[in-house]
CSV table of C-alpha atoms and ligand atoms in Angstrom, one decimal:
chain,number,residue,atom,x,y,z
W,26,MET,CA,0.2,0.1,0.1
W,27,LEU,CA,1.3,3.5,-1.0
W,28,GLY,CA,-0.5,5.6,1.7
W,29,LEU,CA,-1.2,9.0,1.4
W,30,PRO,CA,2.2,10.4,1.7
W,31,GLY,CA,3.8,8.4,-0.7
W,32,LEU,CA,0.9,8.8,-3.3
W,33,LEU,CA,1.4,12.5,-2.8
W,34,GLY,CA,5.5,11.8,-2.6
W,35,LEU,CA,5.0,10.6,-6.3
W,36,LEU,CA,3.1,13.7,-6.9
W,37,GLY,CA,5.5,15.7,-5.7
W,38,PRO,CA,7.1,17.3,-8.3
W,39,LYS,CA,4.5,17.3,-10.5
W,40,LEU,CA,2.6,19.6,-8.2
W,41,ASP,CA,5.2,22.2,-7.4
W,42,ASP,CA,5.0,22.6,-11.7
W,43,ILE,CA,1.7,22.7,-11.7
W,44,LEU,CA,1.6,25.1,-9.2
W,45,LEU,CA,4.6,27.4,-10.6
W,46,LEU,CA,2.3,27.3,-13.4
W,47,PHE,CA,-0.8,28.3,-12.2
W,48,TRP,CA,1.0,31.0,-10.4
W,49,SER,CA,3.6,32.7,-13.3
W,50,VAL,CA,-0.1,32.5,-15.5
W,51,ASN,CA,-1.0,34.8,-12.7
W,52,HIS,CA,1.5,36.7,-12.0
W,53,GLN,CA,2.2,37.5,-15.9
W,54,PRO,CA,2.9,41.6,-16.9
W,55,LYS,CA,-1.0,42.1,-17.6
W,56,GLU,CA,-1.7,43.1,-20.8
W,57,LEU,CA,-3.1,46.3,-20.8
W,58,ALA,CA,-5.4,47.1,-23.5
W,59,MET,CA,-4.7,51.0,-25.8
W,60,LYS,CA,-7.1,52.1,-28.3
W,61,ALA,CA,-5.6,52.4,-31.6
W,62,VAL,CA,-6.2,52.7,-35.0
W,63,ALA,CA,-4.6,50.4,-37.0
W,64,ILE,CA,-3.8,48.7,-41.0
W,65,SER,CA,-4.3,45.3,-41.9
W,66,ALA,CA,-4.0,45.9,-44.7
W,67,HIS,CA,-2.9,48.3,-48.1
W,68,GLY,CA,-5.7,50.1,-49.5
W,69,GLY,CA,-8.1,53.3,-48.8
W,70,PRO,CA,-8.7,55.4,-45.9
W,71,GLU,CA,-11.9,52.3,-45.1
W,72,VAL,CA,-8.5,49.8,-43.8
W,73,LEU,CA,-7.9,52.3,-41.0
W,74,GLU,CA,-9.5,50.3,-37.8
W,75,VAL,CA,-10.2,51.2,-35.1
W,76,THR,CA,-8.9,48.6,-32.8
W,77,GLU,CA,-7.5,47.9,-29.4
W,78,LEU,CA,-3.9,46.6,-28.8
W,79,PRO,CA,-1.7,46.2,-25.8
W,80,ASP,CA,0.4,48.7,-24.7
W,81,PRO,CA,4.0,49.2,-26.1
W,82,VAL,CA,6.4,47.8,-23.9
W,83,ILE,CA,10.1,50.0,-23.0
W,84,ASP,CA,13.5,49.2,-22.8
W,85,ASP,CA,16.1,50.4,-20.6
W,86,ASN,CA,16.3,53.5,-22.8
W,87,GLU,CA,13.1,53.9,-24.0
W,88,VAL,CA,10.4,56.3,-23.1
W,89,LEU,CA,6.8,55.6,-23.1
W,90,ILE,CA,4.5,58.4,-24.4
W,91,ARG,CA,0.6,58.6,-23.8
W,92,VAL,CA,-0.2,60.5,-26.6
W,93,LYS,CA,-2.0,63.7,-26.8
W,94,ALA,CA,-2.4,64.8,-30.2
W,95,CYS,CA,-1.1,62.7,-33.3
W,96,SER,CA,-0.9,65.3,-36.5
W,97,LEU,CA,-1.0,63.8,-40.0
W,98,ASN,CA,1.6,63.1,-42.9
W,99,HIS,CA,0.8,62.8,-46.1
W,100,LEU,CA,3.8,60.0,-45.5
W,101,ASP,CA,0.8,58.3,-43.2
W,102,VAL,CA,-1.4,58.3,-47.0
W,103,TRP,CA,2.0,56.5,-48.6
W,104,ILE,CA,1.9,54.6,-46.3
W,105,ARG,CA,-1.6,53.5,-45.9
W,106,ARG,CA,-2.1,52.6,-49.3
W,107,GLY,CA,1.8,50.6,-49.5
W,108,LEU,CA,4.8,51.1,-50.8
W,109,PRO,CA,7.2,49.0,-53.1
W,110,GLY,CA,9.9,47.4,-50.7
W,111,LEU,CA,8.3,48.8,-46.9
W,112,LYS,CA,8.0,46.0,-45.0
W,113,TYR,CA,5.9,46.3,-41.4
W,114,SER,CA,4.3,44.2,-39.0
W,115,THR,CA,0.3,44.4,-39.0
W,116,PRO,CA,-1.1,45.4,-36.9
W,117,HIS,CA,0.6,48.7,-38.1
W,118,VAL,CA,0.2,51.4,-36.3
W,119,LEU,CA,0.7,54.2,-38.3
W,120,GLY,CA,1.8,58.2,-37.0
W,121,ALA,CA,5.1,60.6,-37.1
W,122,ASP,CA,4.0,63.9,-35.4
W,123,ILE,CA,3.3,62.4,-31.7
W,124,ALA,CA,2.6,65.7,-28.8
W,125,GLY,CA,1.8,64.1,-25.6
W,126,VAL,CA,3.2,62.7,-21.6
W,127,VAL,CA,5.6,61.2,-20.5
W,128,ALA,CA,4.0,57.8,-18.7
W,129,GLN,CA,7.2,55.9,-18.2
W,130,VAL,CA,11.2,55.9,-18.3
W,131,GLY,CA,13.7,53.2,-19.3
W,132,ARG,CA,15.8,52.5,-16.6
W,133,LEU,CA,18.3,54.1,-17.9
W,134,VAL,CA,16.4,57.2,-19.4
W,135,LYS,CA,17.6,60.9,-17.7
W,136,ASN,CA,16.9,63.2,-20.4
W,137,VAL,CA,13.2,63.5,-19.2
W,138,LYS,CA,10.9,62.7,-16.6
W,139,PRO,CA,7.3,61.4,-16.0
W,140,ASP,CA,4.3,63.5,-16.2
W,141,GLN,CA,7.1,65.6,-17.8
W,142,SER,CA,4.9,67.4,-21.4
W,143,VAL,CA,7.0,66.6,-24.9
W,144,VAL,CA,7.4,66.7,-28.8
W,145,LEU,CA,9.0,63.3,-30.7
W,146,SER,CA,11.5,64.2,-33.3
W,147,PRO,CA,9.8,61.7,-35.8
W,148,GLY,CA,13.4,60.9,-37.5
W,149,LEU,CA,14.5,57.3,-35.6
W,150,SER,CA,18.2,57.1,-36.3
W,151,CYS,CA,21.2,54.2,-34.8
W,152,MET,CA,23.6,57.1,-33.5
W,153,HIS,CA,26.5,55.5,-34.1
W,154,CYS,CA,27.3,55.5,-38.1
W,155,GLU,CA,29.3,58.2,-39.7
W,156,TYR,CA,26.4,60.0,-40.5
W,157,CYS,CA,24.4,60.6,-37.0
W,158,LEU,CA,27.5,61.0,-35.4
W,159,SER,CA,28.5,63.9,-37.8
W,160,GLY,CA,25.2,65.3,-37.3
W,161,ARG,CA,23.5,64.1,-40.3
W,162,ASP,CA,21.3,61.2,-38.7
W,163,ASN,CA,18.4,61.7,-41.6
W,164,LEU,CA,21.3,60.0,-43.9
W,165,CYS,CA,21.5,56.8,-41.6
W,166,ALA,CA,21.3,53.4,-43.4
W,167,SER,CA,19.4,52.1,-41.0
W,168,TYR,CA,17.0,55.6,-40.5
W,169,ASP,CA,13.8,55.5,-40.1
W,170,VAL,CA,10.2,57.4,-39.7
W,171,PHE,CA,7.0,57.0,-36.2
W,172,GLY,CA,4.8,55.3,-37.9
W,173,THR,CA,6.2,53.3,-40.9
W,174,ARG,CA,8.5,50.4,-40.2
W,175,VAL,CA,7.6,51.0,-36.2
W,176,ASP,CA,4.9,51.9,-34.3
W,177,GLY,CA,3.5,56.0,-34.8
W,178,GLY,CA,0.9,57.4,-32.5
W,179,TYR,CA,-2.2,56.7,-33.9
W,180,ALA,CA,-2.8,55.3,-30.2
W,181,GLU,CA,-3.2,56.0,-26.9
W,182,TYR,CA,0.6,55.2,-26.3
W,183,VAL,CA,3.5,54.6,-27.8
W,184,LYS,CA,7.2,54.1,-27.3
W,185,SER,CA,10.1,55.8,-28.4
W,186,PRO,CA,14.0,56.1,-28.3
W,187,SER,CA,14.9,58.2,-25.4
W,188,PHE,CA,17.3,61.0,-27.6
W,189,ASN,CA,14.1,61.2,-29.8
W,190,VAL,CA,11.8,63.4,-26.7
W,191,ILE,CA,11.7,66.4,-27.1
W,192,PRO,CA,10.8,69.2,-24.3
W,193,LYS,CA,7.8,70.8,-26.5
W,194,PRO,CA,7.0,74.6,-26.0
W,195,GLU,CA,5.2,75.5,-23.5
W,196,LYS,CA,3.4,78.1,-25.6
W,197,LEU,CA,1.6,75.3,-27.8
W,198,SER,CA,-1.2,72.7,-27.0
W,199,PHE,CA,-0.3,69.7,-27.8
W,200,GLU,CA,-2.1,69.9,-31.6
W,201,GLU,CA,-0.2,72.5,-32.8
W,202,ALA,CA,2.7,70.7,-31.4
W,203,SER,CA,2.4,67.8,-32.6
W,204,SER,CA,1.8,70.2,-36.1
W,205,ILE,CA,5.1,71.0,-36.3
W,206,PRO,CA,8.4,67.9,-36.3
W,207,LEU,CA,8.4,66.6,-39.8
W,208,VAL,CA,6.8,69.2,-42.1
W,209,PHE,CA,8.7,72.4,-40.3
W,210,LEU,CA,11.9,70.3,-40.6
W,211,THR,CA,11.5,68.6,-43.4
W,212,ALA,CA,10.9,72.7,-44.7
W,213,TRP,CA,14.2,73.5,-43.2
W,214,HIS,CA,16.2,71.0,-44.1
W,215,MET,CA,15.5,71.3,-47.8
W,216,LEU,CA,15.5,76.1,-47.4
W,217,GLY,CA,18.2,76.3,-45.3
W,218,GLU,CA,20.2,73.2,-45.5
W,219,ARG,CA,20.5,71.6,-49.1
W,220,VAL,CA,19.5,75.6,-51.2
W,221,LYS,CA,21.0,77.4,-48.4
W,222,LEU,CA,18.3,80.8,-48.8
W,223,LYS,CA,19.6,83.7,-48.5
W,224,ALA,CA,17.6,87.0,-47.3
W,225,GLY,CA,16.1,88.9,-51.1
W,226,GLU,CA,16.2,85.6,-53.4
W,227,THR,CA,12.3,84.3,-54.6
W,228,LEU,CA,11.2,81.4,-53.6
W,229,LEU,CA,8.4,79.4,-55.2
W,230,VAL,CA,6.5,77.2,-52.9
W,231,HIS,CA,3.9,74.9,-54.5
W,232,ALA,CA,0.8,73.8,-52.6
W,233,ALA,CA,0.4,76.6,-50.0
W,234,GLY,CA,-2.2,74.4,-48.2
W,235,SER,CA,-0.3,71.4,-47.9
W,236,GLY,CA,1.9,71.0,-44.5
W,237,VAL,CA,5.0,71.5,-45.6
W,238,GLY,CA,3.7,74.1,-48.1
W,239,SER,CA,2.6,75.9,-45.3
W,240,ALA,CA,6.2,76.1,-43.4
W,241,ALA,CA,7.9,76.5,-46.6
W,242,ILE,CA,6.1,80.2,-47.0
W,243,GLN,CA,7.2,81.0,-43.3
W,244,ILE,CA,10.3,79.7,-43.8
W,245,GLY,CA,10.7,81.6,-46.9
W,246,LYS,CA,10.3,84.5,-45.2
W,247,LEU,CA,11.6,84.1,-42.2
W,248,LEU,CA,14.9,83.3,-44.3
W,249,GLY,CA,14.3,87.0,-46.1
W,250,ALA,CA,12.9,86.0,-49.3
W,251,ARG,CA,10.5,87.7,-51.9
W,252,VAL,CA,7.8,84.6,-51.3
W,253,PHE,CA,5.6,83.7,-54.5
W,254,ALA,CA,2.5,80.9,-53.2
W,255,THR,CA,0.3,78.6,-55.7
W,256,ALA,CA,-3.0,77.3,-54.6
W,257,SER,CA,-6.0,75.8,-55.7
W,258,THR,CA,-8.4,78.6,-53.6
W,259,ALA,CA,-9.4,81.9,-53.2
W,260,ALA,CA,-9.1,81.0,-48.9
W,261,LYS,CA,-5.9,79.5,-49.0
W,262,LEU,CA,-4.2,82.3,-51.3
W,263,ASP,CA,-5.8,84.3,-48.3
W,264,LYS,CA,-4.4,82.2,-45.3
W,265,ALA,CA,-1.4,81.8,-47.4
W,266,ARG,CA,-1.2,85.8,-47.6
W,267,SER,CA,-1.9,85.6,-43.6
W,268,LEU,CA,1.1,83.5,-44.0
W,269,GLY,CA,3.4,86.0,-45.3
W,270,ALA,CA,3.4,84.9,-48.7
W,271,ASP,CA,4.0,88.4,-51.3
W,272,GLU,CA,2.9,86.6,-54.0
W,273,THR,CA,0.0,84.0,-54.5
W,274,ILE,CA,-0.6,82.4,-57.7
W,275,ASN,CA,-4.3,80.4,-57.7
W,276,TYR,CA,-3.2,77.6,-60.7
W,277,GLN,CA,-6.6,76.4,-61.1
W,278,GLU,CA,-7.4,79.8,-63.1
W,279,ASP,CA,-3.6,80.6,-64.2
W,280,ASP,CA,-0.6,78.5,-65.0
W,281,PHE,CA,1.9,79.1,-62.3
W,282,LEU,CA,5.1,79.5,-64.6
W,283,ASP,CA,3.0,81.6,-66.7
W,284,ALA,CA,2.8,84.1,-63.6
W,285,VAL,CA,6.6,83.2,-62.2
W,286,LYS,CA,7.1,85.1,-65.5
W,287,ARG,CA,5.0,87.9,-64.8
W,288,LEU,CA,5.9,88.7,-61.6
W,289,THR,CA,10.1,88.1,-61.8
W,290,GLY,CA,9.3,90.3,-65.6
W,291,LYS,CA,11.1,87.1,-67.2
W,292,ARG,CA,13.3,86.0,-65.8
W,293,GLY,CA,12.7,83.7,-62.8
W,294,VAL,CA,12.6,82.4,-59.1
W,295,ASP,CA,16.0,82.3,-57.3
W,296,VAL,CA,14.6,78.8,-56.0
W,297,VAL,CA,11.5,76.4,-56.2
W,298,PHE,CA,10.2,73.8,-53.1
W,299,GLU,CA,8.7,70.8,-54.9
W,300,HIS,CA,7.2,68.6,-53.0
W,301,THR,CA,4.2,67.8,-55.9
W,302,GLY,CA,5.8,65.7,-58.1
W,303,GLU,CA,4.9,64.7,-61.7
W,304,ALA,CA,1.9,67.9,-62.4
W,305,THR,CA,4.4,70.3,-61.7
W,306,TRP,CA,7.5,69.0,-62.5
W,307,GLU,CA,8.8,70.8,-66.2
W,308,ARG,CA,7.6,74.4,-65.7
W,309,SER,CA,9.0,74.4,-61.9
W,310,ILE,CA,12.3,74.2,-63.5
W,311,ARG,CA,11.6,76.2,-66.3
W,312,SER,CA,10.5,78.5,-63.1
W,313,LEU,CA,14.2,78.3,-62.7
W,314,THR,CA,16.4,81.7,-63.4
W,315,ARG,CA,19.8,81.2,-64.7
W,316,GLY,CA,22.0,79.5,-61.3
W,317,GLY,CA,18.5,78.6,-60.3
W,318,ARG,CA,18.0,75.4,-57.3
W,319,LEU,CA,15.2,73.5,-56.7
W,320,VAL,CA,14.7,71.4,-54.0
W,321,THR,CA,12.3,68.1,-54.5
W,322,CYS,CA,10.5,66.2,-51.1
W,323,GLY,CA,8.2,64.3,-52.6
W,324,ALA,CA,6.5,63.7,-55.7
W,325,THR,CA,2.5,63.5,-54.0
W,326,SER,CA,0.8,63.6,-57.7
W,327,GLY,CA,2.7,60.9,-59.8
W,328,PHE,CA,7.3,59.7,-59.1
W,329,ASN,CA,8.1,60.7,-63.3
W,330,GLY,CA,9.0,64.1,-64.0
W,331,ASN,CA,11.0,65.0,-67.7
W,332,LEU,CA,14.3,66.8,-67.9
W,333,ASP,CA,15.8,68.8,-70.6
W,334,ILE,CA,19.6,67.7,-69.8
W,335,ARG,CA,20.3,70.7,-72.8
W,336,TYR,CA,18.4,73.0,-70.3
W,337,LEU,CA,19.7,71.9,-66.9
W,338,PHE,CA,23.2,72.5,-68.1
W,339,SER,CA,22.7,76.0,-70.6
W,340,ARG,CA,21.5,77.2,-66.9
W,341,GLN,CA,23.6,76.0,-64.3
W,342,ILE,CA,20.2,75.1,-62.6
W,343,SER,CA,20.9,72.8,-59.9
W,344,ILE,CA,18.0,69.9,-58.2
W,345,LEU,CA,18.5,68.7,-55.0
W,346,GLY,CA,16.4,66.0,-53.2
W,347,SER,CA,16.5,66.4,-49.4
W,348,TYR,CA,14.3,63.8,-47.3
W,349,MET,CA,13.1,65.2,-43.6
W,350,GLY,CA,16.5,66.7,-41.2
W,351,ALA,CA,18.4,66.0,-38.8
W,352,LYS,CA,17.8,65.9,-34.9
W,353,ALA,CA,19.8,69.2,-34.0
W,354,GLU,CA,18.3,70.7,-37.0
W,355,LEU,CA,14.2,70.6,-35.4
W,356,LEU,CA,15.8,71.4,-31.9
W,357,GLU,CA,17.4,74.6,-34.0
W,358,VAL,CA,13.3,75.7,-36.4
W,359,LEU,CA,11.7,74.3,-32.8
W,360,GLY,CA,13.5,77.6,-30.9
W,361,PHE,CA,11.5,80.0,-34.0
W,362,PHE,CA,8.1,78.7,-31.8
W,363,GLU,CA,9.4,80.3,-29.1
W,364,ASP,CA,8.9,83.5,-29.3
W,365,GLY,CA,6.4,83.0,-32.3
W,366,ARG,CA,8.3,83.8,-35.6
W,367,LEU,CA,7.2,80.7,-36.8
W,368,ARG,CA,4.0,79.1,-35.8
W,369,PRO,CA,2.0,76.2,-36.0
W,370,VAL,CA,-1.1,75.4,-39.3
W,371,VAL,CA,-3.6,74.1,-37.3
W,372,ASP,CA,-6.5,72.9,-40.0
W,373,ARG,CA,-8.1,71.1,-38.1
W,374,VAL,CA,-8.8,68.2,-34.7
W,375,LEU,CA,-10.5,64.9,-35.0
W,376,PRO,CA,-11.0,62.8,-33.1
W,377,LEU,CA,-8.5,59.1,-33.0
W,378,GLU,CA,-11.7,57.3,-34.1
W,379,LYS,CA,-12.4,59.7,-37.1
W,380,ALA,CA,-8.9,58.9,-39.1
W,381,ALA,CA,-10.7,57.2,-41.8
W,382,GLU,CA,-12.0,60.8,-42.1
W,383,ALA,CA,-9.0,63.2,-41.8
W,384,HIS,CA,-7.4,60.4,-44.8
W,385,SER,CA,-9.7,61.4,-47.0
W,386,ALA,CA,-9.4,65.2,-46.4
W,387,ILE,CA,-5.4,65.5,-46.9
W,388,GLU,CA,-6.2,62.8,-50.0
W,389,ASP,CA,-9.0,65.9,-51.3
W,390,ARG,CA,-6.4,68.8,-50.4
W,391,ALA,CA,-9.3,69.8,-48.1
W,392,GLN,CA,-7.6,71.3,-45.3
W,393,PHE,CA,-5.0,74.0,-45.1
W,394,GLY,CA,-2.1,73.4,-42.4
W,395,LYS,CA,-2.1,70.1,-40.6
W,396,VAL,CA,-5.3,67.8,-39.8
W,397,VAL,CA,-4.4,66.5,-36.1
W,398,LEU,CA,-6.0,63.2,-34.0
W,399,VAL,CA,-6.2,63.5,-30.7
W,400,PRO,CA,-7.2,59.5,-29.4
O,16,LIG,ZN1,22.7,56.1,-38.2
């Protein structure tokens, strides 16, 4: 006969295993669900689904941000539609421009504290390659932007490396702060660093109503240029003038190349700020004066642009590509919001659940400035 003690003795090791398993299941870090808008397939705005996802878990050098506002960019639309070669795990959370409050900091984080109001630098990079170490982190081979390969801000929480977390300018609301990083960094890098715009030069800015266009008008004025801005409606042209545009061109009623020639006495402009691509490309180049520079950061209307090479060399034109900007440049440009020399341009604020409506607005060019989502 085995008896009870003998039986327990036989079961003992197994019972321990069972008890341990029971304990560990009940002591797993609880997977808190956060509200988010995520995509699981490419397509139209309808693929943006309101859902719940586990809260992000931070590493020792990361910060958890409670998102208070996330502004949209055309980049979000491209990623939603699908870009060749771009892979991410699904469900994927879009959103590059994030402002919020620090919810939790990793053990090694020294630069921010819980409850601090912050804005995130949208560009992620390795921070140890030759480009990163020379302050040109937007040239890093592993450069990424929130919401592109990693999850972004269309959610209640997002995690970030500590060096992307910047104190929010105090006088700005979260909605305003989230409207700054990507477009102002992009326009600052294009006009300040790439074409080195000088006081007194003439600058043509396409699509004044876009986020990057509304930033470029202001930066053009800040750097002392005479700014010509194009838009599709009289109301948008009024707003462009209120941001500082000296001359405005309604491209629906007037060919912008003819208008530029007329406004400059056939000379052409020193610099064209391009981001519309195929629809404007050839006429943008022909809008330049001899020795002029064209700088581009996008191609929302199409990817192919013709170029007569004879025109390029005989008129000594420069064509410059630009993508985002360095983290240091973001700190630089943020300084101009403290004293009001630059201002965020918020078109509308929508609840996170209306992400699809927000995408439709920027695809239809219905906005002037930035569309912001709040969770
Ligand atoms: Zn790097």
